[in-house]
Every structure is written in C-alpha cells, then in structure tokens.
C-alpha positions as MATLAB code, in Angstrom:
seq = 'MPDITRKTILIVDDAPENLTVLNELLQPFYRVRVATSGQKALRIAMTAPCPDLILLDIMMPDMDGYEVFERLHADSVTRDIPVIFVTAMDGMESELHGLSAGAMDYLTKPIIPSILLARVHTQLELKQAHDWLRDQNSYLETEIARRMAENELIQKVSIRALAHLTEIRDPETGNHILRTQSYVHQLALELRTHPRFKATLNNDYIHLLTRSAPLHDIGKVGIPDAILRKPGKLTAEEWAVMKTHAKLGSEAIEQAESEASGSIEFLKLAKEITHWHHEKWDGTGYPDGLAGDAIPVSARIMAVADVFDALISRRIYKAPIPLDEVLAIISAGKGRHFDPDIIDTFLAHFGAFCSIADCHSDYG';
ca = [
      25.847   -8.315  -19.970;
      23.216   -5.695  -19.033;
      23.622   -4.306  -15.538;
      21.392   -5.750  -12.793;
      22.694   -3.231  -10.251;
      24.810   -5.565   -8.149;
      22.146   -7.958   -6.974;
      22.891  -10.424   -4.182;
      23.130  -14.149   -4.895;
      23.262  -16.865   -2.248;
      25.086  -20.044   -3.268;
      24.257  -23.146   -1.215;
      26.474  -26.202   -1.637;
      28.173  -28.537    0.829;
      31.237  -28.965   -1.443;
      33.837  -26.145   -0.973;
      35.223  -26.657   -4.480;
      31.787  -26.028   -6.007;
      31.371  -22.881   -3.920;
      34.756  -21.649   -5.129;
      33.934  -22.205   -8.799;
      30.526  -20.516   -8.583;
      31.841  -17.669   -6.451;
      34.641  -16.857   -8.920;
      32.190  -17.022  -11.805;
      29.556  -14.723  -10.270;
      31.553  -12.251   -8.171;
      32.545   -9.973  -11.065;
      28.877   -9.207  -11.618;
      27.071   -9.747   -8.307;
      27.378   -9.642   -4.551;
      27.853  -13.273   -3.519;
      27.088  -14.974   -0.199;
      27.749  -18.658    0.473;
      26.340  -21.363    2.719;
      27.641  -24.898    3.183;
      24.444  -26.340    4.690;
      20.702  -26.016    4.535;
      20.408  -24.578    8.044;
      23.003  -21.884    7.338;
      21.296  -21.091    4.026;
      17.983  -20.478    5.806;
      19.641  -18.158    8.331;
      21.362  -16.139    5.602;
      18.214  -15.986    3.456;
      16.306  -14.390    6.339;
      19.033  -11.870    7.169;
      18.773   -8.427    5.574;
      19.568   -7.749    2.884;
      17.800  -10.880    1.653;
      19.314  -12.482   -1.448;
      17.761  -11.709   -4.816;
      18.445  -15.227   -6.075;
      19.499  -18.555   -4.570;
      21.564  -21.218   -6.323;
      20.682  -24.336   -4.339;
      22.382  -27.719   -4.414;
      20.011  -30.663   -3.977;
      22.258  -33.411   -2.618;
      23.396  -32.186    0.824;
      23.634  -34.001    4.175;
      21.151  -33.403    7.013;
      18.822  -31.222    4.931;
      18.639  -31.689    1.154;
      17.822  -28.929   -1.315;
      14.149  -29.894   -1.613;
      13.603  -29.453    2.136;
      15.486  -26.155    2.129;
      13.282  -24.971   -0.711;
      10.088  -26.020    1.095;
      11.120  -24.045    4.182;
      12.027  -21.018    2.109;
       8.691  -21.199    0.331;
       6.762  -21.579    3.606;
       8.127  -18.367    5.109;
       6.650  -15.002    4.059;
      10.091  -13.375    4.266;
      11.732  -15.738    1.784;
       8.940  -17.242   -0.304;
       9.390  -14.778   -3.192;
      13.153  -15.329   -3.587;
      13.675  -17.207   -6.887;
      15.601  -20.462   -6.622;
      17.670  -22.273   -9.247;
      18.469  -25.869   -8.356;
      22.097  -26.739   -9.213;
      22.825  -30.457   -8.960;
      24.703  -33.443  -10.340;
      21.368  -35.278  -10.629;
      20.761  -35.012  -14.365;
      17.784  -37.318  -14.849;
      14.523  -36.034  -16.320;
      12.648  -37.158  -13.214;
      14.895  -35.075  -10.941;
      14.468  -31.996  -13.119;
      10.677  -32.377  -13.169;
      10.684  -32.827   -9.404;
      12.639  -29.612   -8.913;
      10.504  -27.565  -11.274;
       7.221  -28.948   -9.932;
       8.349  -28.023   -6.415;
       8.379  -24.401   -7.582;
      11.997  -23.725   -8.531;
      12.482  -21.154  -11.295;
      15.147  -23.177  -13.110;
      17.249  -26.352  -12.921;
      20.927  -26.641  -13.882;
      23.039  -29.775  -13.909;
      26.697  -30.102  -13.066;
      29.277  -29.705  -14.440;
      28.304  -26.066  -14.888;
      28.719  -24.360  -18.256;
      29.649  -20.773  -17.266;
      27.878  -18.964  -20.109;
      24.662  -20.897  -19.535;
      24.771  -20.305  -15.777;
      25.352  -16.556  -16.222;
      22.551  -16.300  -18.782;
      20.081  -18.172  -16.548;
      21.063  -16.119  -13.495;
      20.679  -12.896  -15.446;
      17.250  -13.912  -16.745;
      15.950  -14.798  -13.292;
      17.258  -11.571  -11.787;
      15.584   -9.532  -14.529;
      12.317  -11.398  -13.896;
      12.583  -10.760  -10.162;
      13.351   -7.103  -10.765;
      10.223   -6.818  -12.925;
       8.166   -8.733  -10.351;
       9.379   -6.465   -7.537;
       8.605   -3.366   -9.594;
       5.072   -4.597  -10.313;
       4.561   -5.467   -6.648;
       5.732   -2.022   -5.578;
       3.514   -0.385   -8.201;
       0.520   -2.428   -7.085;
       1.226   -1.528   -3.472;
       1.456    2.144   -4.413;
      -1.746    1.969   -6.428;
      -3.596    0.211   -3.614;
      -2.410    2.863   -1.164;
      -3.368    5.658   -3.534;
      -6.803    4.140   -4.196;
      -7.395    3.778   -0.468;
      -6.306    7.391    0.084;
      -8.583    8.716   -2.644;
     -11.508    6.614   -1.471;
     -11.035    7.954    2.065;
     -10.838   11.477    0.657;
     -14.005   10.966   -1.388;
     -15.708    9.478    1.656;
     -14.807   12.544    3.706;
     -15.923   14.958    0.968;
     -19.211   13.088    0.652;
     -19.742   13.056    4.402;
     -18.988   16.768    4.756;
     -21.198   17.610    1.770;
     -24.104   15.665    3.227;
     -23.653   17.292    6.606;
     -23.463   20.756    5.003;
     -26.675   20.152    3.064;
     -28.395   18.812    6.145;
     -27.353   21.859    8.166;
     -29.235   24.053    5.700;
     -32.357   22.797    7.444;
     -30.952   23.780   10.823;
     -30.165   27.261    9.544;
     -33.810   27.630    8.559;
     -35.082   25.925   11.711;
     -32.430   26.544   14.413;
     -34.420   24.925   17.218;
     -33.747   21.475   15.750;
     -30.257   21.711   17.318;
     -28.491   18.336   17.267;
     -31.482   16.623   15.681;
     -29.378   15.539   12.695;
     -26.701   13.885   14.836;
     -29.248   12.186   17.084;
     -31.457   10.829   14.327;
     -28.441    9.587   12.383;
     -27.245    7.731   15.479;
     -30.728    6.323   16.204;
     -30.974    5.049   12.622;
     -27.571    3.380   12.850;
     -28.327    1.780   16.207;
     -31.774    0.563   15.154;
     -30.460   -0.885   11.886;
     -27.727   -2.762   13.778;
     -30.299   -4.231   16.178;
     -32.574   -5.275   13.286;
     -29.955   -6.855   11.036;
     -30.451  -10.381   12.428;
     -34.250  -10.168   12.356;
     -35.727  -12.652    9.832;
     -37.706   -9.915    8.077;
     -34.761   -7.572    7.646;
     -31.530   -9.593    7.535;
     -31.645   -9.909    3.736;
     -31.718   -6.119    3.412;
     -29.705   -4.853    6.366;
     -26.212   -5.971    5.420;
     -23.161   -3.909    6.392;
     -23.099   -1.907    3.153;
     -26.797   -1.050    3.392;
     -26.462    0.054    7.019;
     -23.448    2.201    6.127;
     -25.319    3.926    3.285;
     -28.489    4.246    5.341;
     -26.612    5.933    8.174;
     -24.870    8.278    5.766;
     -28.163    9.194    4.066;
     -30.144    9.824    7.257;
     -29.083   13.487    7.762;
     -30.829   14.426    4.507;
     -34.285   13.313    5.662;
     -35.623   16.867    6.186;
     -33.649   18.672    3.469;
     -36.940   19.613    1.792;
     -37.750   21.993    4.654;
     -35.481   24.590    3.040;
     -38.355   25.081    0.588;
     -40.949   25.830    3.291;
     -41.680   29.534    4.032;
     -40.435   30.861    7.380;
     -43.943   31.910    8.356;
     -44.898   28.234    8.405;
     -41.616   26.616    9.392;
     -41.095   28.895   12.397;
     -44.700   29.406   13.393;
     -44.951   29.050   17.201;
     -48.572   27.935   17.208;
     -50.617   25.213   15.550;
     -50.620   25.237   11.759;
     -53.831   25.816    9.838;
     -55.014   23.149    7.410;
     -53.629   25.193    4.526;
     -50.294   25.695    6.278;
     -50.065   22.011    7.142;
     -50.654   21.137    3.498;
     -47.665   23.332    2.581;
     -45.528   21.849    5.385;
     -46.187   18.329    4.116;
     -44.707   19.212    0.735;
     -41.209   19.185    2.282;
     -41.008   15.409    1.791;
     -41.584   15.679   -1.943;
     -39.416   18.805   -2.269;
     -36.517   16.976   -0.624;
     -36.786   13.838   -2.745;
     -37.098   15.899   -5.935;
     -33.933   17.834   -5.062;
     -32.040   14.578   -4.506;
     -33.512   13.098   -7.678;
     -32.279   16.124   -9.614;
     -28.782   15.650   -8.186;
     -28.988   11.951   -9.034;
     -29.947   12.682  -12.647;
     -26.968   15.017  -13.047;
     -24.458   12.498  -11.686;
     -22.269   10.697  -14.214;
     -23.131    7.325  -12.670;
     -25.414    5.682  -10.153;
     -24.771    6.736   -6.541;
     -26.242    4.137   -4.216;
     -26.567    6.282   -1.110;
     -28.694    8.822   -3.058;
     -31.242    6.073   -3.659;
     -31.624    5.567    0.092;
     -31.529    9.306    0.740;
     -34.381    9.735   -1.713;
     -36.387    6.944   -0.056;
     -35.870    8.385    3.409;
     -36.640   11.944    2.392;
     -39.761   11.070    0.415;
     -41.382    8.450    2.638;
     -40.254    8.878    6.260;
     -43.649   10.416    7.089;
     -45.600    7.433    5.745;
     -47.418    5.311    8.328;
     -47.762    1.562    8.624;
     -51.571    1.785    8.379;
     -51.495    3.930    5.222;
     -52.546    7.232    6.802;
     -49.222    9.020    6.325;
     -47.972   11.299    3.557;
     -47.136   12.096    0.794;
     -48.309    8.915   -0.952;
     -50.330    7.054    1.675;
     -48.154    3.947    1.419;
     -48.886    1.139    3.875;
     -47.016   -1.832    5.392;
     -44.127   -3.298    3.437;
     -44.794   -0.923    0.543;
     -42.923    1.641    2.638;
     -39.157    1.133    2.115;
     -37.289   -0.296    5.112;
     -35.062    2.792    5.162;
     -38.062    5.098    5.586;
     -39.660    2.863    8.239;
     -36.493    2.999   10.340;
     -36.169    6.744    9.803;
     -39.789    7.277   10.864;
     -39.140    5.800   14.307;
     -35.935    7.802   14.770;
     -37.571   11.059   13.647;
     -40.702   10.725   15.795;
     -38.730    9.679   18.890;
     -36.473   12.696   18.593;
     -39.353   15.078   17.914;
     -41.129   13.858   21.044;
     -38.160   14.212   23.402;
     -36.977   17.568   22.001;
     -38.053   21.135   22.622;
     -39.624   22.804   19.599;
     -40.937   26.303   18.991;
     -44.453   24.908   19.290;
     -43.957   22.472   22.228;
     -41.936   21.490   25.295;
     -40.016   18.175   25.459;
     -42.191   15.236   26.508;
     -41.052   13.057   29.466;
     -39.540    9.714   28.517;
     -42.269    7.606   30.145;
     -44.866    9.412   28.040;
     -42.703    9.080   24.934;
     -42.470    5.349   25.553;
     -46.255    5.121   25.812;
     -46.849    7.192   22.655;
     -44.433    5.134   20.550;
     -45.826    1.863   21.935;
     -49.319    2.998   20.985;
     -48.079    3.620   17.437;
     -47.114   -0.019   16.916;
     -49.001   -1.392   13.921;
     -50.539    2.031   13.243;
     -47.763    4.539   12.700;
     -44.849    2.120   12.839;
     -43.783   -1.307   11.591;
     -44.573   -3.626   14.557;
     -41.282   -5.532   14.382;
     -39.224   -2.353   14.210;
     -41.054   -0.977   17.227;
     -40.524   -4.194   19.204;
     -36.786   -3.899   18.576;
     -36.774   -0.183   19.382;
     -38.592   -0.741   22.672;
     -36.308   -3.660   23.585;
     -33.313   -1.300   23.326;
     -35.021    1.882   24.490;
     -32.232    2.659   26.948;
     -29.651    2.748   24.153;
     -31.647    5.373   22.270;
     -32.041    7.447   25.435;
     -28.257    7.308   25.876;
     -27.764    8.573   22.319;
     -30.158   11.437   23.067;
     -28.143   12.352   26.163;
     -24.871   12.166   24.268;
     -26.078   14.650   21.613;
     -28.295   16.769   23.846;
     -29.129   20.315   22.756;
     -28.483   21.456   26.304;
     -24.858   20.380   26.772;
];
C-alpha cells in the first residue's frame, strides 16, 4: 500500500474484541487510538494531535454513533475529521442514514480486512488532499492580502508624493494636504446617511474619495512661480493663468489613466476633484461653469474643504481669518458657492473640522 505517512486513526467501539481486531489490522500501517464510549471518543478527538480518520461504531450505550458524529460535526476543531461508520446494522436504510448524516463511508460487520484497509487508505488520501488544498488556499489568501496591502501602501505613498509636488512649488500651503484630506473624509462620513447622498457615499466611495483628495491641486505644478508665489493680488491675465491649474491637473490624471492597463477607480474621483473643485453651486465657478447637481459630489465636498482651509490658513497674499468670520463667510456661500445640504452638514459639525485644523496645524 502507498505510504500515508503514519496517519492517526481513532477507533470507537464499545466491544473490546472489535477494538482488538481493528487495532491489529491497522497498527502495522497507522498510529491507532481507541475509545470504548462516545464521551471518551469526543475527548480524544479534541486532543492534539487530532485523529486523521475515525472509525465509529453506531450501536453503543449512552451515546450512539450518530450522536457522536453530530457532536464532532458541530465543533470547529473536529468537524473536518472524516468518519467511517462501522456497524453490524447492514440494512440499506441504516447505510443511507449514515451517509446522509455526513459520514464519508459505511462498513458493515463482520469486517473484510482488505476492504477496510482500502477504504481507510482512500479516505486518508482524500483528507490529505483536502488539507493540502486548505493550506494552499490559506497561503494564497494571506499572500493576496499581503500584496493588496503592499499595493495600497505604494498607491498611498505615490499619491502623497505627487501631492507634495504642489507644496514644493507653493511651500506656504504647509499641511494643507493633510487637513483637506481629513476634512473630506469627515464630511463624507457625516453625509453618508443623508437622503441625497447615501446612494453615492458608501464605504468604498468614501475610501477612494479620501485617497484622491490630496491630488486636488496637482495642476498647480504647471503654474509659473511669478503667479503662484505672487504676494499681491493677481491681474486679470494672471488669474486666467492660475485658473488653468484645474484643467492641467485633470489632464495629467487623465493621461495617467489612459496609460494604465485597466480602469483605476480612484483616478476617476481624483480627476473629478481636480477638474471641478472650483465650480460653484450657482454656476459662476470654473473651469466649466457647472451648476447644482451637475457638479460631481466629490468636487462639491472638496470645494467646502478647500475653501475652509484657505480661509483659516496663512498665505503669501493674506493672513488667516478668525473662525467666527470664516463661519460667516461659509454660511453666506450656502446655495451660491456651495451645495446647501453639504453646507448644513458642515456647519452642524463645525467643531470637528476646527479640531482637524488644530491637529494638522502649520504652527505645531
């Protein structure tokens, strides 16, 4: 017989003579453990090393084989141990009962040694294959999780590196990226149960939205320093150039998207945010003059986060504005600059956004 590497078999039978016969038959090939009752069988089955196969008598006092099997099957430690019923009950009905209960095989007494050894060998080979597949699946699941986490980290670091290009060009933005990303996440969480937004703001969307947010001003790398770092008010011509950063950013992301081998969902949101976060609810924003719900939800949320942070932060052209004035300015923008429902939610949780600003302050 092919080697099954000394597997362990538990024999359960209340008759000592049956245990002796089966033990002598199996011991040359396998490690054998014996139990003379259902209760003892359950204790042995749960004691390491667990048996690889159980030969289980049906007709036993106190607890018959069917009950033993049910208890084995109900426990996570023992449910995968294959069971062969061995019994003097040779009727078709008894065999069907045993197999329908979930046993792997059914043998009737008196035992024919060659048949018993063949059936035992077959079940052990099947269990060995099952265990190998389970271990392989476990390994593959672990490896997939590891690679997904690695890809997630690479993606996160890449996004952050790209976003920091803007800070290199415009160093006074400081922790603007961290703050606006946190505002976007917080605002999306608060809006997810709102009737207008709950169909869009599921967990996956919020995750991708938060990841995409740092790219909102990536287009500023294409703006000349003379404009980007100008300490005074921009001329009309300079402002026209500054406004092109939205389109420059979305075109850069679109180019990356076109070169990808497959669709990357977060780039879709990044492109929306970058292109349209300067649009206004009343249609007076740029670059496309979109109005109302024509502006993607992602860009509407980003608009609030970006304006709030710009107002509270020091810039080369302005001092930070006090929070009470910021509150008034943003409130006045409801229905004009901003989606009214988003602003209502933002104002209702204004303290949370102020806390985020403190946490990622440019001034320590």
